[in-house]
Coordinates of C-alpha atoms and ligand atoms in Angstrom, one line a residue:
M25 CA 75.1 104.6 85.2
L26 CA 77.5 106.6 87.4
S27 CA 77.2 110.7 87.9
L28 CA 80.4 112.6 86.9
I29 CA 79.6 116.1 88.5
P30 CA 81.8 118.4 87.9
S31 CA 83.3 120.0 91.4
P32 CA 82.5 123.3 91.6
T33 CA 84.7 126.1 93.1
I34 CA 83.7 125.9 97.0
Q35 CA 82.2 128.6 98.3
F36 CA 81.3 129.1 101.8
K37 CA 77.9 129.7 103.1
P38 CA 76.6 130.5 106.1
L39 CA 77.2 127.3 108.4
F40 CA 73.2 126.3 107.8
P41 CA 71.7 127.8 104.7
S42 CA 69.1 125.5 104.8
K43 CA 66.6 126.6 107.3
T44 CA 64.3 123.6 105.7
I45 CA 65.9 120.9 107.3
K46 CA 63.9 119.2 109.8
P47 CA 65.2 118.7 113.1
L48 CA 66.8 115.0 113.0
K49 CA 65.9 112.1 115.4
P50 CA 68.7 110.0 116.7
F51 CA 70.4 107.4 114.6
S52 CA 69.4 104.6 115.9
S53 CA 66.3 104.5 114.8
K54 CA 64.5 100.6 114.2
S55 CA 63.5 101.2 111.0
S56 CA 66.4 102.4 110.0
I57 CA 68.1 99.1 110.9
Q58 CA 65.7 97.1 109.1
S59 CA 65.8 99.4 105.7
V60 CA 69.7 98.5 105.9
L61 CA 69.0 94.7 106.0
Q62 CA 66.9 94.6 103.1
W63 CA 70.0 94.7 101.5
N64 CA 70.6 91.2 101.4
R65 CA 71.4 90.6 97.5
K66 CA 74.5 90.3 96.1
P67 CA 75.9 93.1 94.1
E68 CA 77.1 93.2 90.3
L69 CA 80.2 94.1 90.1
A70 CA 80.6 97.1 87.2
G71 CA 83.1 98.6 85.1
E72 CA 86.1 97.1 84.5
T73 CA 88.1 94.9 86.8
P74 CA 90.7 95.5 88.4
R75 CA 89.1 98.3 89.7
V76 CA 91.4 100.8 91.2
V77 CA 90.1 102.9 93.8
V78 CA 92.4 105.6 96.1
I79 CA 91.0 106.2 99.3
T80 CA 91.6 109.8 99.6
S81 CA 90.9 113.3 102.0
G82 CA 93.7 116.1 102.1
K83 CA 93.0 116.4 105.6
G84 CA 94.2 113.5 107.8
G85 CA 92.3 111.8 110.6
V86 CA 89.2 111.9 108.8
G87 CA 88.9 108.3 108.3
K88 CA 90.6 107.0 105.2
T89 CA 92.1 103.8 106.9
T90 CA 89.1 103.2 108.8
T91 CA 87.0 103.2 105.5
T92 CA 89.9 101.4 103.2
A93 CA 89.9 98.5 106.1
N94 CA 86.2 98.2 106.7
V95 CA 85.3 98.6 103.2
G96 CA 87.9 96.8 101.6
L97 CA 87.0 93.9 103.9
S98 CA 83.1 94.5 103.0
L99 CA 84.1 93.6 99.3
A100 CA 85.8 90.3 100.8
R101 CA 82.7 89.2 102.4
L102 CA 80.6 90.1 99.7
G103 CA 83.1 87.9 97.4
F104 CA 85.2 90.2 95.8
S105 CA 89.3 89.5 95.5
V106 CA 90.5 92.8 97.4
V107 CA 94.3 93.9 97.6
A108 CA 94.5 97.1 99.9
I109 CA 97.7 98.6 99.6
D110 CA 99.0 101.2 102.0
A111 CA 100.6 104.3 100.6
D112 CA 100.6 106.3 104.0
V113 CA 104.3 105.5 104.3
G114 CA 105.1 107.5 107.0
L115 CA 102.0 107.0 109.0
R116 CA 101.6 103.3 108.2
N117 CA 98.5 101.7 109.9
L118 CA 96.3 100.1 108.0
D119 CA 98.3 97.2 109.5
L120 CA 97.3 97.9 112.8
L121 CA 93.8 98.2 112.3
L122 CA 93.4 94.8 110.2
G123 CA 95.2 93.4 113.3
L124 CA 98.1 92.3 110.5
E125 CA 100.7 94.2 111.8
N126 CA 102.7 90.8 112.9
R127 CA 102.5 89.3 110.0
V128 CA 103.9 92.3 107.5
N129 CA 107.6 90.6 107.0
Y130 CA 108.1 92.1 103.6
T131 CA 106.7 95.3 101.9
V132 CA 107.3 97.0 98.2
V133 CA 110.2 98.2 99.0
E134 CA 112.5 94.6 99.4
V135 CA 109.7 93.4 96.0
L136 CA 111.1 96.5 94.3
N137 CA 115.4 95.5 95.6
G138 CA 114.8 91.8 94.1
D139 CA 114.4 90.7 98.1
C140 CA 111.4 88.8 97.8
R141 CA 108.6 88.1 95.3
L142 CA 105.6 89.9 95.3
D143 CA 103.6 87.5 96.6
Q144 CA 105.9 87.1 99.4
A145 CA 104.6 91.0 100.6
L146 CA 101.1 90.2 100.1
V147 CA 99.4 88.9 103.5
R148 CA 96.5 87.1 102.8
D149 CA 93.9 87.9 106.0
K150 CA 92.8 84.7 107.9
R151 CA 89.1 85.8 108.1
W152 CA 88.6 86.3 104.4
S153 CA 91.5 84.9 102.4
N154 CA 90.2 86.8 99.5
F155 CA 91.5 90.3 101.0
E156 CA 95.4 91.1 101.0
L157 CA 97.5 93.7 102.3
L158 CA 100.4 95.2 100.8
C159 CA 102.6 97.5 102.3
I160 CA 105.1 100.0 100.6
S161 CA 107.5 100.2 103.5
K162 CA 108.4 99.1 106.9
P163 CA 106.8 101.8 109.6
R164 CA 108.7 105.0 110.5
S165 CA 110.9 104.4 107.4
K166 CA 110.8 107.0 104.6
L167 CA 109.2 107.2 101.5
P168 CA 112.4 105.3 99.4
L169 CA 114.1 107.5 97.0
G170 CA 112.5 107.5 93.7
F171 CA 109.3 105.8 94.7
G172 CA 107.3 107.9 93.0
G173 CA 103.8 106.9 90.8
K174 CA 105.5 105.3 88.4
A175 CA 106.5 102.8 90.7
L176 CA 103.3 102.6 92.2
T177 CA 101.8 101.9 88.5
W178 CA 104.4 99.3 88.0
V179 CA 103.1 97.2 91.4
V180 CA 99.5 97.6 90.4
E181 CA 100.3 96.0 86.9
A182 CA 102.2 93.3 88.6
L183 CA 99.2 92.5 90.3
K184 CA 96.7 92.6 88.1
S185 CA 99.1 89.9 86.2
R186 CA 99.2 87.4 88.9
Q187 CA 99.4 83.7 88.6
E188 CA 96.3 83.5 90.1
G189 CA 94.4 86.2 88.3
S190 CA 93.6 90.0 88.6
P191 CA 91.7 90.9 91.9
D192 CA 88.8 92.5 91.1
F193 CA 89.5 95.7 93.5
I194 CA 92.8 97.6 94.4
L195 CA 92.4 100.3 97.0
I196 CA 95.4 102.4 97.5
D197 CA 95.2 104.3 100.9
C198 CA 96.6 107.8 100.4
P199 CA 98.3 109.5 103.0
A200 CA 96.9 113.2 104.0
G201 CA 98.0 116.4 102.4
I202 CA 98.7 116.6 98.7
D203 CA 102.3 116.6 98.5
A204 CA 104.1 113.9 96.5
G205 CA 102.9 110.8 98.6
F206 CA 99.4 111.8 97.6
I207 CA 100.7 112.3 94.0
T208 CA 102.2 108.7 94.2
A209 CA 99.2 107.0 95.5
I210 CA 96.8 108.5 92.9
T211 CA 98.9 107.8 89.7
P212 CA 97.2 104.7 89.5
A213 CA 93.9 105.0 90.3
N214 CA 91.5 105.0 87.9
E215 CA 88.4 106.3 90.3
A216 CA 88.6 107.7 94.2
V217 CA 86.9 107.8 97.1
L218 CA 86.9 111.2 99.2
V219 CA 86.3 111.3 102.6
T220 CA 85.1 113.7 104.4
T221 CA 83.8 115.1 108.2
P222 CA 81.2 117.6 108.4
D223 CA 83.7 120.2 109.4
I224 CA 85.0 123.4 107.4
T225 CA 88.3 122.8 107.2
S226 CA 88.0 119.2 106.4
L227 CA 85.8 119.9 103.3
R228 CA 88.2 122.9 101.9
D229 CA 90.6 120.4 101.9
A230 CA 87.9 117.7 99.8
D231 CA 87.4 120.4 97.3
R232 CA 90.9 121.3 96.6
V233 CA 92.0 117.4 96.2
T234 CA 88.7 117.1 93.9
G235 CA 89.9 119.9 91.7
L236 CA 93.7 118.0 91.8
L237 CA 92.2 114.7 91.3
E238 CA 90.3 116.1 88.1
C239 CA 93.4 117.6 87.0
D240 CA 95.5 113.7 87.4
G241 CA 92.3 112.7 85.0
I242 CA 90.3 110.5 87.9
R243 CA 86.9 111.7 87.1
D244 CA 84.9 109.3 89.2
I245 CA 84.8 110.5 92.6
K246 CA 83.0 109.6 95.4
M247 CA 82.4 111.0 98.9
V248 CA 81.7 109.1 102.3
V249 CA 80.8 111.4 104.5
N250 CA 82.4 110.5 108.1
R251 CA 81.4 110.9 111.6
V252 CA 78.3 112.5 111.2
R253 CA 76.1 113.5 114.6
T254 CA 72.4 113.7 114.2
D255 CA 72.4 115.2 117.5
M256 CA 74.6 118.0 116.7
I257 CA 72.9 118.0 113.2
K258 CA 69.6 118.8 114.8
G259 CA 71.1 121.3 117.2
E260 CA 72.5 123.0 114.2
D261 CA 76.2 122.4 115.4
M262 CA 77.1 120.6 112.6
M263 CA 76.3 120.9 108.7
S264 CA 74.2 118.2 107.1
V265 CA 75.0 115.8 104.6
L266 CA 72.5 118.0 102.1
D267 CA 74.6 121.1 102.6
I268 CA 78.2 119.2 102.1
Q269 CA 76.9 117.7 99.0
E270 CA 75.7 121.0 98.0
M271 CA 79.0 122.4 98.4
L272 CA 81.0 119.6 97.0
G273 CA 78.9 118.8 94.4
L274 CA 79.9 114.8 94.3
A275 CA 78.0 111.5 94.4
L276 CA 77.6 109.8 97.6
L277 CA 78.6 106.9 98.3
G278 CA 77.5 106.6 102.2
V279 CA 77.4 108.3 105.5
I280 CA 79.0 106.9 108.3
P281 CA 77.6 107.7 111.9
E282 CA 80.2 108.9 114.8
D283 CA 80.6 105.8 116.5
S284 CA 82.4 104.5 119.6
E285 CA 83.1 101.1 118.5
V286 CA 85.1 102.7 115.4
I287 CA 87.7 103.4 117.7
R288 CA 87.3 100.2 119.9
S289 CA 87.6 98.3 116.6
T290 CA 90.6 100.5 115.7
N291 CA 92.6 99.5 118.9
R292 CA 91.3 95.5 118.5
G293 CA 92.4 95.0 114.9
Y294 CA 89.2 94.1 113.8
P295 CA 87.7 96.0 111.9
L296 CA 83.8 97.0 112.8
V297 CA 82.4 95.3 109.7
L298 CA 83.0 91.8 111.0
N299 CA 81.7 92.6 114.7
K300 CA 78.6 90.7 115.6
P301 CA 75.8 92.2 115.7
P302 CA 76.6 94.4 113.2
T303 CA 76.7 98.3 114.8
L304 CA 74.9 101.2 112.3
A305 CA 78.5 102.3 111.4
G306 CA 79.9 98.7 110.1
L307 CA 76.1 98.5 108.1
A308 CA 76.9 102.3 106.6
F309 CA 79.9 100.9 105.6
E310 CA 78.5 97.8 104.1
Q311 CA 76.2 99.4 102.2
A312 CA 78.9 102.0 101.0
A313 CA 81.0 98.7 99.9
W314 CA 77.8 97.7 97.9
R315 CA 77.4 101.2 96.2
L316 CA 81.3 101.1 95.3
V317 CA 80.7 97.5 93.5
E318 CA 78.1 98.5 91.8
Q319 CA 79.0 102.2 90.9
D320 CA 75.9 103.5 92.8
S321 CA 75.6 106.3 94.8
M322 CA 72.7 107.4 97.4
K323 CA 70.9 110.5 97.8
A324 CA 70.9 112.3 101.2
V325 CA 66.9 112.2 101.4
M326 CA 64.9 113.5 104.4
V327 CA 62.2 110.9 105.1
E328 CA 58.6 111.5 107.6
E329 CA 58.6 108.6 109.7
E330 CA 54.9 109.5 110.4
P331 CA 53.4 112.5 109.0
K332 CA 52.1 113.6 112.4
R333 CA 55.6 112.9 114.1
R334 CA 58.6 115.1 113.7
G335 CA 60.7 114.4 110.3
F336 CA 63.9 112.8 110.3
F337 CA 67.1 112.6 107.9
S338 CA 67.7 109.0 106.7
F339 CA 71.5 108.3 105.9
F340 CA 70.4 105.3 104.0
G341 CA 68.7 106.9 101.2
G342 CA 68.0 105.3 97.9
Ligands
LIG401 P1 93.2 108.6 108.1 O1 93.1 107.8 107.6 O2 92.6 109.9 107.7 O3 94.3 109.7 109.3 P2 91.4 107.3 110.2 O4 91.5 106.2 109.6 O5 93.1 106.8 111.0 O6 91.7 108.4 109.6 O7 91.3 107.5 111.5 C1 91.2 108.9 112.5 C2 90.8 108.6 114.3 O8 89.5 108.7 113.9 C3 91.0 106.9 114.4 O9 91.0 107.2 115.7 C4 89.9 106.4 113.9 O10 89.2 105.4 114.9 C5 88.5 107.4 114.4 N1 87.4 107.5 113.8 C6 87.6 107.3 112.0 N2 86.1 107.2 111.8 C7 85.2 106.9 112.8 C8 83.6 107.0 113.3 N3 83.1 107.0 112.4 N4 83.5 107.5 114.9 C9 84.2 107.3 115.4 N5 85.5 107.3 115.1 C10 85.9 107.2 113.9
LIG402 MG1 95.2 107.3 106.9

């Protein structure tokens, strides 16, 4: 059962309040990888379908689009049908991350103008045919006049009543900020994934966004903490995931390490989760997808690897 924890008003305490947190071992521990690989059963889909999930953050550049692409493709690999909507109209880039930019001929704007059918605007991924991309409009164009929450809700309803059946997941990649584009993106959603990085500005925006989501009736909010660096946490230069969780009071869907492979995969248009062999960030995204399916969450736990040795923080908690 999902825990719905109300978001407390954020109180910024000294950066590292918890002195009990032990020094961290580098993330690439062999035992961490092994604990990840045991997640090999198919997750059970919880909740009513389609699950309409908005990926949001408030602050820009924290990893919303990266999360949408990687969680979306992970869901498809797990056997679920997924439509990812790029609702970041001004700075559309989900198509680039997915390597599908040359195949976007039509967008929602053309569908609404009656220039094409909805299925013509859906771009099917060649690698995973149960994954489709839908863009709102062409790059560098503004949000079409009058396009708002109602129009996006119409699109979601149209996806539900497609001939081949409703998708299991509709993921909405939200624009940064909390203005019109944000309101539009969250309107059709029933649940939210809030992406944050371990820095004060991102956390403050995340807290503000949590309040706005709750005002909009979205109470099922889980967070992904992205770009985590164990070496910096160890040096007390970065907030720990435990402290972030304490501040935001949200259920934790995943913790993604800082990984240069993410940037490489972004530039190649080949999402990280498709990499072989998998990288730690890719595995962390897969786990987040797995938890999303089951409406599960993880705990940021401290694990003693060996009693006589120094402890380390496990990102792959239960
Ligand atoms: P947003 O959609 O929130 O604006 P993006 O997903 O576009 O953010 O990510 C912004 C930048 O951060 C991209 O260049 C991406 O490659 C990089 N990035 C995201 N997550 C990570 C990570 N875990 N490690 C390293 N780079 C990352
Ligand atoms: Mg983005």
